[in-house]
Amino acid sequence: QVQLVESGGGLVQPGGSLRLSCAASGSVFSIDDMGWYRQAPGKERELVARITGDGSADRADSVKGRFSISRDNAKNLVFLQMNSLKPEDTAVYYCYALIKPTWTSRLYSYWGQGTQVTVSS
């Protein structure tokens, strides 16, 4: 079994900051890409940011200059630092990872359960 568990969501005022964390656990042999998607009510899920195993990162244009992504490979963690939050950032944020489990040589996509981020005054 492989699990991704997110934490750090919540309610924040416009202009505020939040830091999301996601931990991969279980039968993890190695992790390739990790990242974050979000889904607002009535909208499709969209990529927010992703980072490769060697630290190369990219972000959606809508969050450039405000959000940053990082990871701790030793602890199988990925983080999303969100600054200057806007009401339009309100969404459920999902962590994902491309993981090679211990029982196979293939990569599989795994998803967290999602964490709500609400930006409102």
XYZ file of N, CA and C in Angstrom:
363
model
N 0.827 -1.189 0.000
C 0.000 0.000 0.000
C 0.869 1.250 0.000
N 0.428 2.247 -0.753
C 1.083 3.556 -0.785
C 0.026 4.599 -0.477
N 0.372 5.539 0.359
C -0.561 6.608 0.718
C 0.091 7.971 0.579
N -0.716 8.956 0.181
C -0.324 10.356 0.207
C -1.277 11.062 1.153
N -0.722 11.779 2.112
C -1.544 12.486 3.090
C -1.145 13.952 3.103
N -2.146 14.811 2.837
C -1.906 16.256 2.809
C -2.255 16.874 4.157
N -1.669 18.021 4.411
C -2.015 18.808 5.587
C -1.714 20.267 5.294
N -2.309 21.154 6.095
C -1.970 22.569 6.007
C -3.029 23.465 5.392
N -4.128 22.925 4.939
C -5.177 23.771 4.383
C -5.905 24.534 5.470
N -6.822 25.408 5.030
C -7.598 26.157 5.997
C -8.156 27.430 5.417
N -8.609 28.289 6.301
C -9.190 29.579 5.926
C -8.155 30.680 6.157
N -7.978 31.530 5.167
C -7.010 32.610 5.279
C -7.569 33.844 4.591
N -7.192 35.008 5.067
C -7.648 36.249 4.461
C -6.858 36.551 3.181
N -7.437 37.306 2.276
C -6.687 37.712 1.078
C -5.376 38.383 1.448
N -4.335 38.018 0.715
C -3.009 38.526 1.016
C -2.225 37.674 1.990
N -2.884 36.704 2.599
C -2.233 35.847 3.573
C -1.454 34.707 2.943
N -0.917 33.846 3.805
C -0.082 32.731 3.363
C -0.524 31.436 4.009
N -0.275 30.356 3.296
C -0.463 29.008 3.810
C 0.638 28.127 3.249
N 0.958 27.087 3.991
C 1.933 26.106 3.505
C 1.291 24.735 3.563
N 1.185 24.112 2.417
C 0.657 22.754 2.332
C 1.793 21.754 2.347
N 1.548 20.634 3.004
C 2.518 19.548 3.042
C 1.854 18.263 2.581
N 2.644 17.394 2.004
C 2.137 16.098 1.565
C 3.221 15.051 1.825
N 2.831 13.985 2.487
C 3.776 12.927 2.824
C 3.382 11.624 2.141
N 4.338 11.023 1.470
C 4.132 9.700 0.878
C 4.646 8.657 1.857
N 3.854 7.612 2.053
C 4.252 6.573 2.997
C 3.828 5.206 2.490
N 4.318 4.185 3.162
C 3.971 2.827 2.774
C 5.077 2.190 1.957
N 4.696 1.391 0.982
C 5.657 0.613 0.194
C 6.234 1.425 -0.961
N 6.965 2.462 -0.604
C 7.549 3.370 -1.600
C 8.991 2.973 -1.863
N 9.300 2.658 -3.114
C 10.691 2.379 -3.474
C 11.382 3.666 -3.932
N 10.736 4.395 -4.817
C 11.280 5.667 -5.276
C 10.142 6.552 -5.768
N 10.412 7.848 -5.840
C 9.423 8.823 -6.280
C 9.995 9.655 -7.401
N 9.231 9.791 -8.470
C 9.640 10.633 -9.605
C 9.060 12.033 -9.374
N 8.160 12.466 -10.219
C 7.557 13.788 -10.043
C 6.616 13.817 -8.840
N 6.531 14.972 -8.210
C 5.524 15.246 -7.199
C 4.929 16.607 -7.517
N 3.714 16.836 -7.039
C 3.123 18.136 -7.331
C 1.768 18.332 -6.718
N 1.167 19.423 -7.137
C -0.133 19.830 -6.592
C -1.073 20.233 -7.721
N -2.317 19.763 -7.620
C -3.414 20.206 -8.459
C -4.437 20.860 -7.543
N -5.343 21.591 -8.151
C -6.460 22.142 -7.387
C -7.740 22.099 -8.219
N -8.844 22.063 -7.503
C -10.140 22.045 -8.165
C -11.098 22.944 -7.407
N -11.551 23.986 -8.088
C -12.534 24.903 -7.523
C -13.935 24.410 -7.897
N -14.946 24.817 -7.137
C -16.318 24.390 -7.450
C -16.705 24.736 -8.877
N -17.220 23.751 -9.596
C -17.677 23.983 -10.959
C -16.586 24.079 -11.995
N -15.346 23.844 -11.587
C -14.223 23.940 -12.521
C -13.476 22.624 -12.593
N -12.687 22.481 -13.665
C -11.888 21.278 -13.806
C -10.651 21.361 -12.916
N -10.119 20.181 -12.617
C -8.885 20.140 -11.844
C -7.751 20.690 -12.699
N -6.900 21.531 -12.087
C -5.807 22.145 -12.828
C -4.498 21.972 -12.082
N -3.422 21.893 -12.861
C -2.093 21.789 -12.275
C -1.698 23.125 -11.661
N -1.198 23.076 -10.440
C -0.701 24.272 -9.775
C 0.818 24.339 -9.882
N 1.477 23.264 -9.495
C 2.936 23.234 -9.529
C 3.399 21.786 -9.460
N 4.580 21.539 -10.025
C 5.152 20.205 -9.948
C 6.672 20.331 -9.861
N 7.271 19.271 -9.333
C 8.718 19.281 -9.149
C 9.260 17.889 -9.420
N 10.364 17.822 -10.146
C 10.963 16.535 -10.465
C 11.848 16.062 -9.321
N 12.337 14.850 -9.458
C 13.189 14.297 -8.424
C 14.487 15.064 -8.219
N 14.959 15.713 -9.273
C 16.199 16.477 -9.142
C 15.944 17.945 -8.847
N 14.684 18.293 -8.570
C 14.376 19.635 -8.109
C 13.927 20.635 -9.155
N 13.797 20.217 -10.397
C 13.288 21.138 -11.428
C 11.789 21.338 -11.226
N 11.391 22.589 -11.232
C 9.998 22.888 -10.906
C 9.364 23.786 -11.961
N 8.059 23.660 -12.096
C 7.308 24.631 -12.875
C 5.953 24.853 -12.215
N 5.392 26.001 -12.514
C 4.143 26.417 -11.879
C 3.183 26.976 -12.922
N 1.919 26.975 -12.609
C 0.922 27.590 -13.471
C 1.162 29.094 -13.510
N 0.843 29.714 -14.631
C 1.044 31.158 -14.769
C 0.288 31.935 -13.689
N -0.865 31.423 -13.295
C -1.709 32.134 -12.330
C -1.089 32.215 -10.937
N -0.087 31.384 -10.662
C 0.509 31.383 -9.318
C 1.981 31.778 -9.316
N 2.545 32.024 -10.476
C 3.958 32.419 -10.535
C 4.175 33.713 -9.768
N 5.258 33.729 -8.998
C 5.546 34.896 -8.176
C 4.865 34.870 -6.829
N 3.931 33.932 -6.636
C 3.224 33.852 -5.354
C 3.394 32.493 -4.680
N 3.407 31.425 -5.454
C 3.522 30.070 -4.912
C 4.891 29.495 -5.243
N 5.397 28.667 -4.355
C 6.625 27.938 -4.639
C 6.478 26.502 -4.161
N 7.139 25.598 -4.869
C 7.073 24.176 -4.528
C 8.463 23.682 -4.171
N 8.526 22.785 -3.207
C 9.795 22.197 -2.813
C 9.536 20.780 -2.320
N 10.606 20.024 -2.141
C 10.441 18.654 -1.669
C 11.619 18.246 -0.809
N 11.361 17.255 0.030
C 12.384 16.640 0.871
C 12.441 15.182 0.458
N 13.410 14.844 -0.373
C 13.470 13.482 -0.906
C 13.745 12.436 0.172
N 14.484 12.800 1.171
C 14.819 11.847 2.227
C 13.592 11.431 3.029
N 12.608 12.344 3.101
C 11.406 12.075 3.908
C 10.163 11.892 3.048
N 10.332 11.873 1.728
C 9.195 11.693 0.805
C 8.115 12.752 1.024
N 8.544 13.984 1.128
C 7.627 15.091 1.362
C 7.664 16.077 0.197
N 6.515 16.702 -0.047
C 6.456 17.810 -0.987
C 5.663 18.926 -0.323
N 6.078 20.173 -0.595
C 5.471 21.330 0.041
C 4.993 22.315 -1.025
N 3.957 23.054 -0.674
C 3.509 24.158 -1.520
C 3.368 25.382 -0.622
N 4.258 26.328 -0.809
C 4.193 27.592 -0.073
C 3.365 28.568 -0.892
N 2.292 29.033 -0.299
C 1.365 29.920 -0.997
C 1.338 31.272 -0.311
N 1.781 32.288 -1.017
C 1.805 33.653 -0.499
C 0.885 34.541 -1.313
N 0.550 35.689 -0.764
C -0.305 36.668 -1.454
C -1.563 35.994 -2.003
N -2.210 35.227 -1.166
C -3.369 34.450 -1.605
C -4.524 35.352 -2.015
N -5.251 34.895 -3.019
C -6.384 35.628 -3.567
C -7.647 34.773 -3.440
N -8.810 35.385 -3.424
C -10.049 34.594 -3.360
C -10.142 33.552 -4.473
N -9.588 33.838 -5.630
C -9.657 32.879 -6.733
C -8.734 31.675 -6.534
N -7.926 31.688 -5.484
C -7.126 30.513 -5.144
C -7.930 29.508 -4.333
N -9.138 29.874 -3.940
C -9.985 28.972 -3.170
C -10.280 27.718 -3.977
N -9.973 26.573 -3.380
C -10.146 25.297 -4.071
C -9.768 24.167 -3.115
N -10.051 22.962 -3.549
C -9.484 21.784 -2.887
C -8.157 21.481 -3.578
N -7.115 21.375 -2.790
C -5.766 21.141 -3.323
C -5.410 19.672 -3.116
N -4.948 19.048 -4.216
C -4.611 17.633 -4.207
C -3.126 17.444 -4.473
N -2.513 16.643 -3.675
C -1.131 16.248 -3.885
C -1.106 15.023 -4.796
N -0.106 14.954 -5.668
C 0.072 13.739 -6.451
C 1.560 13.389 -6.489
N 1.815 12.124 -6.799
C 3.203 11.684 -6.939
C 3.271 10.491 -7.885
N 4.326 10.460 -8.673
C 4.620 9.289 -9.509
C 5.579 8.414 -8.715
N 5.074 7.274 -8.297
C 5.804 6.436 -7.346
C 6.052 5.062 -7.921
N 7.255 4.576 -7.669
C 7.568 3.173 -7.966
C 7.444 2.420 -6.661
N 6.396 1.594 -6.512
C 6.248 0.832 -5.276
C 7.310 -0.258 -5.191
N 7.421 -0.830 -4.028
C 8.458 -1.854 -3.804
C 8.203 -3.134 -4.566
N 6.934 -3.384 -4.976
C 6.605 -4.664 -5.572
C 6.659 -4.691 -7.097
N 7.056 -3.556 -7.725
C 7.054 -3.509 -9.176
C 8.089 -2.506 -9.671
N 8.439 -2.620 -10.953
C 9.367 -1.662 -11.535
C 8.629 -0.529 -12.258
N 7.309 -0.573 -12.243
C 6.517 0.442 -12.938
C 6.241 1.631 -12.034
N 5.984 2.773 -12.686
C 5.558 3.967 -11.974
C 4.033 4.053 -11.963
N 3.486 4.447 -10.852
C 2.052 4.640 -10.727
C 1.769 6.033 -10.171
N 0.637 6.607 -10.590
C 0.202 7.888 -10.038
C -0.612 7.651 -8.780
N -0.272 8.368 -7.753
C -1.021 8.319 -6.500
C -1.495 9.726 -6.156
N -2.641 9.780 -5.494
C -3.257 11.056 -5.130
C -3.598 11.089 -3.656
N -3.489 12.281 -3.087
C -3.964 12.477 -1.738
C -5.471 12.693 -1.726
N -6.017 12.828 -0.524
C -7.462 12.954 -0.378
C -7.944 14.378 -0.606
N -7.037 15.333 -0.650
C -7.394 16.720 -0.875
C -7.495 17.494 0.426
N -7.128 18.764 0.348
C -7.243 19.652 1.510
C -7.846 20.976 1.036
N -8.811 21.469 1.796
C -9.526 22.672 1.390
C -8.726 23.920 1.742
N -8.606 24.810 0.767
C -8.024 26.131 0.977
C -9.099 27.161 0.632
N -9.427 27.997 1.597
C -10.436 29.029 1.392
C -9.819 30.393 1.678
N -9.895 31.269 0.693
C -9.347 32.621 0.838
C -10.524 33.589 0.859
N -10.765 34.166 2.008
C -11.934 35.027 2.170
C -11.732 35.960 3.348
N -12.319 37.135 3.236
C -12.281 38.074 4.353
C -13.537 37.930 5.200
